[in-house]
Amino acid sequence: MFFDRVVVDISAGKGGNGVIAWRREKYIPKGGPCGGNGGNGGSVILEADIQLSSLEWFRNRRILKAENGVQGGANCRKGRNGQDLVLKVPCGTLVKDTQTGEVLYDLKENGQKVVLCKGGKGGRGNDSFKTPTNRAPNICTEGLKGEACEIEFELKLIADVGLVGYPNAGKSTLISTLTYLRVKIAPYPFTTLHPNIGYIQLPDYKRIFIADIPGIIENAHENRGLGFEFLRHIERTKLLLFVLDASGIDGRNPSDDYRVLRQELEAYNPELLERPFLVILNKIDALESEEHIKQFRSDYTLPSNVLFEISATEKLGLAELKEAIVEQVSSLDSEE
């Protein structure tokens, strides 16, 4: 299952208590104090892992706690420190405060680590309190409690290209042919229920990642269909691909679909419309596609390097589209 948002209670370990102990060896009168200090509690550390794609590990783990420190012992023995709890999350995970909604951390890079909750400090044994004027202290201190918080993990996939379109526009078929990613494809709306991500590998072994999100329909900002539940996954993309159905299925036409998609993106985040984009007229092998393509070209005058006519199932026009995607992403990378 795909989880991209979860709330968890996290707490670091408590420090171990210090102890009161006395030396009682034979032939050593008035041996003095020998109580050791307690160990420090374990901390909770977040680590970004590129191998993970969702927050599924946290599905049944909503309360997480690091190990407590061990109390000290006699003969000035210090207690063992508690083991740190390392939580691995996918790259692109936002860490938010559930009370204020503030973004605390943004884990983008593989291997990036942050200490979310620091473990409590261990208590002091009576040996640490001895002084020249107080040779027999009879006191010790308890370990301090570790930090605790309730946080929200929100995943925003990191991809170079994001596919946007209506249900059944052919986005899943397109990403499966471009990236050889196995996804569920069926002739009914909302086949894609969670984001899919694949990649195009270049000759120099660099990869261009493409994210496919569930379909958007009109008034999605009013929570129709799947709403904006997954649109956060294209917020980090550099290039948008509007995939339009040119076959005219269900009485729709690509001109209206393109207008509605842009309106819904603007309602969600107006900055998305300022990004570079390509428009793809899919299913040109259908009988009524030619009429709808002419209508779209008359409604929108887009340059030839932005508008592409393809058939994902018949693999028509994919070479030119793939070349344009690589060129656009490479130029954006060089500008960065």
CSV table of C-alpha atoms in Angstrom, one decimal:
chain,number,residue,atom,x,y,z
A,1,MET,CA,0.0,0.0,0.0
A,2,PHE,CA,1.1,3.6,-0.6
A,3,PHE,CA,1.2,5.9,2.4
A,4,ASP,CA,2.3,9.5,1.9
A,5,ARG,CA,1.0,11.1,5.2
A,6,VAL,CA,1.2,9.8,8.7
A,7,VAL,CA,1.2,11.2,12.3
A,8,VAL,CA,3.4,9.6,14.9
A,9,ASP,CA,4.3,10.1,18.5
A,10,ILE,CA,8.1,10.1,19.0
A,11,SER,CA,10.0,10.2,22.3
A,12,ALA,CA,13.7,9.8,23.0
A,13,GLY,CA,15.0,7.6,25.8
A,14,LYS,CA,15.3,8.6,29.4
A,15,GLY,CA,18.8,8.9,31.0
A,16,GLY,CA,19.8,6.2,33.5
A,17,ASN,CA,19.8,7.1,37.2
A,18,GLY,CA,23.0,7.6,39.1
A,19,VAL,CA,23.5,5.3,42.2
A,20,ILE,CA,24.8,5.5,45.7
A,21,ALA,CA,27.5,2.9,46.5
A,22,TRP,CA,30.4,2.5,48.9
A,23,ARG,CA,33.7,0.7,48.7
A,24,ARG,CA,33.7,-2.2,51.1
A,25,GLU,CA,37.0,-4.1,50.3
A,26,LYS,CA,38.8,-5.9,53.0
A,27,TYR,CA,41.6,-4.0,54.7
A,28,ILE,CA,40.4,-0.7,53.1
A,29,PRO,CA,38.7,1.2,55.9
A,30,LYS,CA,36.5,4.2,55.0
A,31,GLY,CA,36.7,3.2,51.3
A,32,GLY,CA,34.6,6.1,50.2
A,33,PRO,CA,31.9,6.5,47.5
A,34,CYS,CA,31.9,4.5,44.3
A,35,GLY,CA,28.5,5.0,42.7
A,36,GLY,CA,28.6,5.4,38.9
A,37,ASN,CA,26.7,7.7,36.6
A,38,GLY,CA,23.8,6.6,34.5
A,39,GLY,CA,24.0,6.2,30.8
A,40,ASN,CA,22.4,8.7,28.4
A,41,GLY,CA,19.1,7.9,26.7
A,42,GLY,CA,19.0,7.1,23.0
A,43,SER,CA,18.0,9.7,20.5
A,44,VAL,CA,15.6,9.5,17.6
A,45,ILE,CA,17.3,10.1,14.3
A,46,LEU,CA,15.6,10.5,10.9
A,47,GLU,CA,17.5,9.4,7.8
A,48,ALA,CA,16.5,9.8,4.1
A,49,ASP,CA,16.7,6.6,2.1
A,50,ILE,CA,16.4,6.7,-1.7
A,51,GLN,CA,15.4,3.0,-1.7
A,52,LEU,CA,12.1,3.8,0.0
A,53,SER,CA,9.0,5.0,-2.0
A,54,SER,CA,6.4,5.4,0.7
A,55,LEU,CA,5.7,5.7,4.5
A,56,GLU,CA,4.2,2.3,4.7
A,57,TRP,CA,6.6,1.2,7.5
A,58,PHE,CA,4.8,3.6,9.8
A,59,ARG,CA,1.3,2.2,9.0
A,60,ASN,CA,1.0,0.2,12.3
A,61,ARG,CA,3.8,2.0,14.2
A,62,ARG,CA,2.3,5.3,15.5
A,63,ILE,CA,4.2,5.3,18.9
A,64,LEU,CA,8.0,5.1,18.6
A,65,LYS,CA,10.5,5.4,21.4
A,66,ALA,CA,14.3,5.1,21.7
A,67,GLU,CA,15.9,3.0,24.3
A,68,ASN,CA,16.4,4.3,27.9
A,69,GLY,CA,19.9,4.6,29.4
A,70,VAL,CA,21.0,2.0,32.0
A,71,GLN,CA,21.6,3.1,35.6
A,72,GLY,CA,25.1,3.3,37.0
A,73,GLY,CA,26.7,0.6,39.1
A,74,ALA,CA,29.1,0.1,42.0
A,75,ASN,CA,32.8,0.5,41.6
A,76,CYS,CA,32.2,3.7,39.6
A,77,ARG,CA,30.8,1.8,36.7
A,78,LYS,CA,28.9,4.0,34.2
A,79,GLY,CA,25.6,2.7,32.8
A,80,ARG,CA,25.3,1.8,29.2
A,81,ASN,CA,23.9,4.5,26.8
A,82,GLY,CA,20.5,3.8,25.3
A,83,GLN,CA,20.6,2.7,21.6
A,84,ASP,CA,19.5,5.4,19.1
A,85,LEU,CA,16.4,4.8,17.1
A,86,VAL,CA,17.1,5.5,13.4
A,87,LEU,CA,13.9,6.0,11.3
A,88,LYS,CA,14.4,5.7,7.6
A,89,VAL,CA,12.0,7.8,5.4
A,90,PRO,CA,11.8,8.3,1.6
A,91,CYS,CA,13.6,11.2,0.1
A,92,GLY,CA,11.3,14.2,-0.2
A,93,THR,CA,9.7,13.7,3.2
A,94,LEU,CA,8.5,16.8,5.1
A,95,VAL,CA,8.6,16.8,8.9
A,96,LYS,CA,5.8,19.0,10.2
A,97,ASP,CA,4.7,20.1,13.7
A,98,THR,CA,1.1,18.8,14.1
A,99,GLN,CA,0.1,21.8,16.4
A,100,THR,CA,1.4,24.7,14.2
A,101,GLY,CA,1.8,23.0,10.8
A,102,GLU,CA,5.3,24.4,10.6
A,103,VAL,CA,7.8,22.5,8.4
A,104,LEU,CA,10.6,21.5,10.7
A,105,TYR,CA,12.8,19.6,8.2
A,106,ASP,CA,12.8,18.8,4.5
A,107,LEU,CA,14.7,15.6,3.8
A,108,LYS,CA,15.7,15.8,0.1
A,109,GLU,CA,19.1,14.1,-0.3
A,110,ASN,CA,19.9,10.5,0.2
A,111,GLY,CA,21.6,9.8,3.5
A,112,GLN,CA,20.6,13.2,5.0
A,113,LYS,CA,20.1,12.8,8.8
A,114,VAL,CA,18.5,15.0,11.5
A,115,VAL,CA,18.2,14.4,15.2
A,116,LEU,CA,14.5,14.7,15.9
A,117,CYS,CA,14.5,14.1,19.6
A,118,LYS,CA,17.6,14.1,21.8
A,119,GLY,CA,18.0,11.5,24.5
A,120,GLY,CA,18.0,12.5,28.2
A,121,LYS,CA,21.3,12.9,30.1
A,122,GLY,CA,22.2,10.3,32.6
A,123,GLY,CA,22.1,11.0,36.3
A,124,ARG,CA,25.2,11.4,38.5
A,125,GLY,CA,26.3,8.9,41.1
A,126,ASN,CA,27.6,9.8,44.5
A,127,ASP,CA,31.2,9.3,43.3
A,128,SER,CA,30.9,12.4,41.1
A,129,PHE,CA,29.9,14.5,44.2
A,130,LYS,CA,33.0,13.9,46.3
A,131,THR,CA,35.2,16.8,47.1
A,132,PRO,CA,38.1,17.4,49.5
A,133,THR,CA,35.6,18.8,52.1
A,134,ASN,CA,32.9,16.3,51.4
A,135,ARG,CA,34.5,12.9,51.2
A,136,ALA,CA,31.3,10.8,51.8
A,137,PRO,CA,28.5,12.3,49.7
A,138,ASN,CA,25.2,10.4,50.2
A,139,ILE,CA,23.4,11.9,47.2
A,140,CYS,CA,22.8,11.0,43.5
A,141,THR,CA,20.6,12.3,40.8
A,142,GLU,CA,18.0,10.8,38.4
A,143,GLY,CA,18.4,10.7,34.7
A,144,LEU,CA,16.6,13.4,32.7
A,145,LYS,CA,13.7,12.6,30.4
A,146,GLY,CA,14.3,12.6,26.7
A,147,GLU,CA,12.6,15.0,24.3
A,148,ALA,CA,9.1,14.0,22.9
A,149,CYS,CA,6.9,15.3,20.2
A,150,GLU,CA,4.0,14.5,17.9
A,151,ILE,CA,4.9,15.1,14.3
A,152,GLU,CA,3.5,14.5,10.8
A,153,PHE,CA,5.4,13.0,8.0
A,154,GLU,CA,4.3,14.2,4.5
A,155,LEU,CA,5.8,12.7,1.4
A,156,LYS,CA,6.4,14.7,-1.7
A,157,LEU,CA,8.0,12.5,-4.4
A,158,ILE,CA,11.1,14.0,-6.0
A,159,ALA,CA,10.8,13.6,-9.8
A,160,ASP,CA,12.0,15.6,-12.8
A,161,VAL,CA,8.7,15.2,-14.8
A,162,GLY,CA,5.1,15.1,-13.6
A,163,LEU,CA,2.2,13.7,-15.6
A,164,VAL,CA,-1.1,15.6,-15.3
A,165,GLY,CA,-4.4,14.5,-17.0
A,166,TYR,CA,-7.9,13.2,-16.7
A,167,PRO,CA,-8.6,9.6,-15.7
A,168,ASN,CA,-8.2,7.2,-18.7
A,169,ALA,CA,-6.2,9.8,-20.6
A,170,GLY,CA,-3.4,7.2,-21.0
A,171,LYS,CA,-0.9,8.4,-18.4
A,172,SER,CA,-0.2,5.0,-17.0
A,173,THR,CA,0.2,3.5,-20.5
A,174,LEU,CA,2.6,6.4,-21.4
A,175,ILE,CA,4.8,6.0,-18.3
A,176,SER,CA,4.9,2.2,-18.8
A,177,THR,CA,6.2,2.6,-22.4
A,178,LEU,CA,8.6,5.5,-21.7
A,179,THR,CA,10.1,3.9,-18.6
A,180,TYR,CA,9.2,0.2,-18.8
A,181,LEU,CA,7.5,0.5,-15.5
A,182,ARG,CA,4.8,-2.1,-14.8
A,183,VAL,CA,1.7,-0.3,-13.6
A,184,LYS,CA,-2.0,-1.3,-13.6
A,185,ILE,CA,-3.8,-0.3,-16.8
A,186,ALA,CA,-7.6,-0.8,-17.3
A,187,PRO,CA,-10.3,0.9,-19.2
A,188,TYR,CA,-12.2,2.5,-16.3
A,189,PRO,CA,-11.7,5.8,-14.4
A,190,PHE,CA,-9.2,6.0,-11.5
A,191,THR,CA,-7.2,3.0,-12.4
A,192,THR,CA,-4.3,4.7,-10.7
A,193,LEU,CA,-5.0,5.1,-7.0
A,194,HIS,CA,-1.5,6.1,-5.9
A,195,PRO,CA,1.5,7.8,-7.5
A,196,ASN,CA,3.9,5.8,-9.7
A,197,ILE,CA,7.4,6.8,-10.5
A,198,GLY,CA,9.7,5.5,-13.2
A,199,TYR,CA,12.8,6.7,-14.9
A,200,ILE,CA,14.4,7.2,-18.3
A,201,GLN,CA,18.0,6.1,-18.4
A,202,LEU,CA,20.4,8.2,-20.5
A,203,PRO,CA,23.5,6.9,-22.3
A,204,ASP,CA,25.7,8.5,-19.6
A,205,TYR,CA,23.7,6.5,-17.0
A,206,LYS,CA,21.9,9.6,-15.7
A,207,ARG,CA,18.2,9.1,-14.9
A,208,ILE,CA,15.2,11.3,-15.5
A,209,PHE,CA,12.4,10.4,-13.1
A,210,ILE,CA,8.8,10.7,-14.1
A,211,ALA,CA,5.9,10.7,-11.7
A,212,ASP,CA,2.4,9.6,-12.6
A,213,ILE,CA,-0.4,10.8,-10.2
A,214,PRO,CA,-4.1,9.7,-10.2
A,215,GLY,CA,-6.3,11.5,-12.6
A,216,ILE,CA,-7.8,15.0,-12.0
A,217,ILE,CA,-11.4,15.9,-12.8
A,218,GLU,CA,-13.3,19.2,-12.8
A,219,ASN,CA,-13.8,20.7,-9.3
A,220,ALA,CA,-11.2,18.5,-7.8
A,221,HIS,CA,-10.4,21.4,-5.4
A,222,GLU,CA,-13.9,20.7,-4.0
A,223,ASN,CA,-12.8,17.1,-3.2
A,224,ARG,CA,-14.4,15.5,-6.2
A,225,GLY,CA,-12.8,12.3,-7.4
A,226,LEU,CA,-9.6,11.9,-5.6
A,227,GLY,CA,-9.3,15.7,-5.0
A,228,PHE,CA,-5.9,17.2,-4.5
A,229,GLU,CA,-4.8,14.3,-2.3
A,230,PHE,CA,-1.8,13.4,-4.5
A,231,LEU,CA,-1.0,16.7,-6.3
A,232,ARG,CA,1.7,17.4,-3.8
A,233,HIS,CA,3.8,14.8,-5.6
A,234,ILE,CA,4.3,17.1,-8.7
A,235,GLU,CA,5.1,20.2,-6.7
A,236,ARG,CA,8.9,19.4,-6.9
A,237,THR,CA,8.9,18.5,-10.6
A,238,LYS,CA,10.8,20.6,-13.1
A,239,LEU,CA,8.6,19.8,-16.1
A,240,LEU,CA,4.9,19.2,-16.4
A,241,LEU,CA,3.3,16.9,-19.1
A,242,PHE,CA,-0.4,17.6,-19.8
A,243,VAL,CA,-1.7,14.3,-21.2
A,244,LEU,CA,-4.9,14.8,-23.1
A,245,ASP,CA,-7.3,12.2,-24.6
A,246,ALA,CA,-7.8,13.0,-28.3
A,247,SER,CA,-10.3,10.2,-28.9
A,248,GLY,CA,-13.3,12.1,-27.6
A,249,ILE,CA,-14.3,9.3,-25.2
A,250,ASP,CA,-17.3,10.1,-22.9
A,251,GLY,CA,-18.1,13.2,-25.0
A,252,ARG,CA,-15.0,15.1,-23.8
A,253,ASN,CA,-12.6,16.9,-26.0
A,254,PRO,CA,-8.9,17.8,-25.4
A,255,SER,CA,-9.6,21.6,-25.5
A,256,ASP,CA,-12.0,21.5,-22.5
A,257,ASP,CA,-9.7,19.0,-20.6
A,258,TYR,CA,-6.7,21.3,-21.0
A,259,ARG,CA,-8.6,24.3,-19.8
A,260,VAL,CA,-10.0,22.5,-16.8
A,261,LEU,CA,-6.6,21.0,-15.9
A,262,ARG,CA,-5.0,24.4,-15.9
A,263,GLN,CA,-7.8,25.8,-13.8
A,264,GLU,CA,-7.5,23.0,-11.2
A,265,LEU,CA,-3.7,23.4,-11.0
A,266,GLU,CA,-4.1,27.2,-10.5
A,267,ALA,CA,-6.6,26.6,-7.7
A,268,TYR,CA,-4.1,24.2,-6.0
A,269,ASN,CA,-0.9,26.2,-6.5
A,270,PRO,CA,-0.6,29.0,-9.1
A,271,GLU,CA,3.2,28.6,-9.2
A,272,LEU,CA,2.7,25.3,-11.1
A,273,LEU,CA,1.5,27.1,-14.2
A,274,GLU,CA,4.7,29.1,-14.3
A,275,ARG,CA,6.8,26.0,-14.9
A,276,PRO,CA,7.9,24.6,-18.3
A,277,PHE,CA,5.4,22.2,-19.8
A,278,LEU,CA,4.6,20.0,-22.8
A,279,VAL,CA,1.1,19.1,-24.1
A,280,ILE,CA,0.5,15.6,-25.3
A,281,LEU,CA,-2.4,14.6,-27.5
A,282,ASN,CA,-2.8,10.9,-26.9
A,283,LYS,CA,-4.7,8.2,-28.7
A,284,ILE,CA,-4.3,9.6,-32.2
A,285,ASP,CA,-5.0,6.1,-33.5
A,286,ALA,CA,-8.7,6.5,-32.6
A,287,LEU,CA,-11.2,7.2,-35.4
A,288,GLU,CA,-12.4,10.6,-34.1
A,289,SER,CA,-9.0,11.9,-33.0
A,290,GLU,CA,-8.3,13.9,-36.1
A,291,GLU,CA,-11.3,16.2,-35.6
A,292,HIS,CA,-10.5,16.8,-32.0
A,293,ILE,CA,-6.8,17.6,-32.8
A,294,LYS,CA,-7.9,20.2,-35.4
A,295,GLN,CA,-10.2,21.8,-32.8
A,296,PHE,CA,-7.5,21.9,-30.2
A,297,ARG,CA,-5.0,23.5,-32.6
A,298,SER,CA,-7.5,26.2,-33.5
A,299,ASP,CA,-8.2,26.9,-29.8
A,300,TYR,CA,-4.6,26.9,-28.6
A,301,THR,CA,-1.6,28.0,-30.7
A,302,LEU,CA,1.2,26.1,-29.2
A,303,PRO,CA,4.7,25.8,-30.8
A,304,SER,CA,5.7,22.5,-32.3
A,305,ASN,CA,8.3,21.8,-29.6
A,306,VAL,CA,5.6,22.0,-27.0
A,307,LEU,CA,2.7,20.1,-28.6
A,308,PHE,CA,3.1,16.4,-29.4
A,309,GLU,CA,0.7,13.9,-31.0
A,310,ILE,CA,1.2,10.3,-29.9
A,311,SER,CA,-0.4,6.9,-29.4
A,312,ALA,CA,1.0,5.3,-26.3
A,313,THR,CA,-0.5,1.9,-27.1
A,314,GLU,CA,0.7,1.8,-30.7
A,315,LYS,CA,4.0,3.6,-29.7
A,316,LEU,CA,3.6,6.3,-32.3
A,317,GLY,CA,5.5,9.6,-31.7
A,318,LEU,CA,7.2,8.4,-28.5
A,319,ALA,CA,10.7,8.8,-29.9
A,320,GLU,CA,10.2,12.6,-30.5
A,321,LEU,CA,8.4,13.0,-27.2
A,322,LYS,CA,11.2,11.2,-25.3
A,323,GLU,CA,13.8,13.3,-27.0
A,324,ALA,CA,12.0,16.5,-26.1
A,325,ILE,CA,11.7,15.5,-22.5
A,326,VAL,CA,15.4,14.7,-22.2
A,327,GLU,CA,16.3,18.0,-23.9
A,328,GLN,CA,14.0,20.1,-21.6
A,329,VAL,CA,15.2,18.4,-18.4
A,330,SER,CA,18.8,18.7,-19.4
A,331,SER,CA,18.5,22.4,-20.2
A,332,LEU,CA,16.7,23.0,-16.8
A,333,ASP,CA,19.5,21.1,-15.0
A,334,SER,CA,22.2,23.2,-16.7
A,335,GLU,CA,20.4,26.4,-15.7
A,336,GLU,CA,20.3,25.2,-12.1
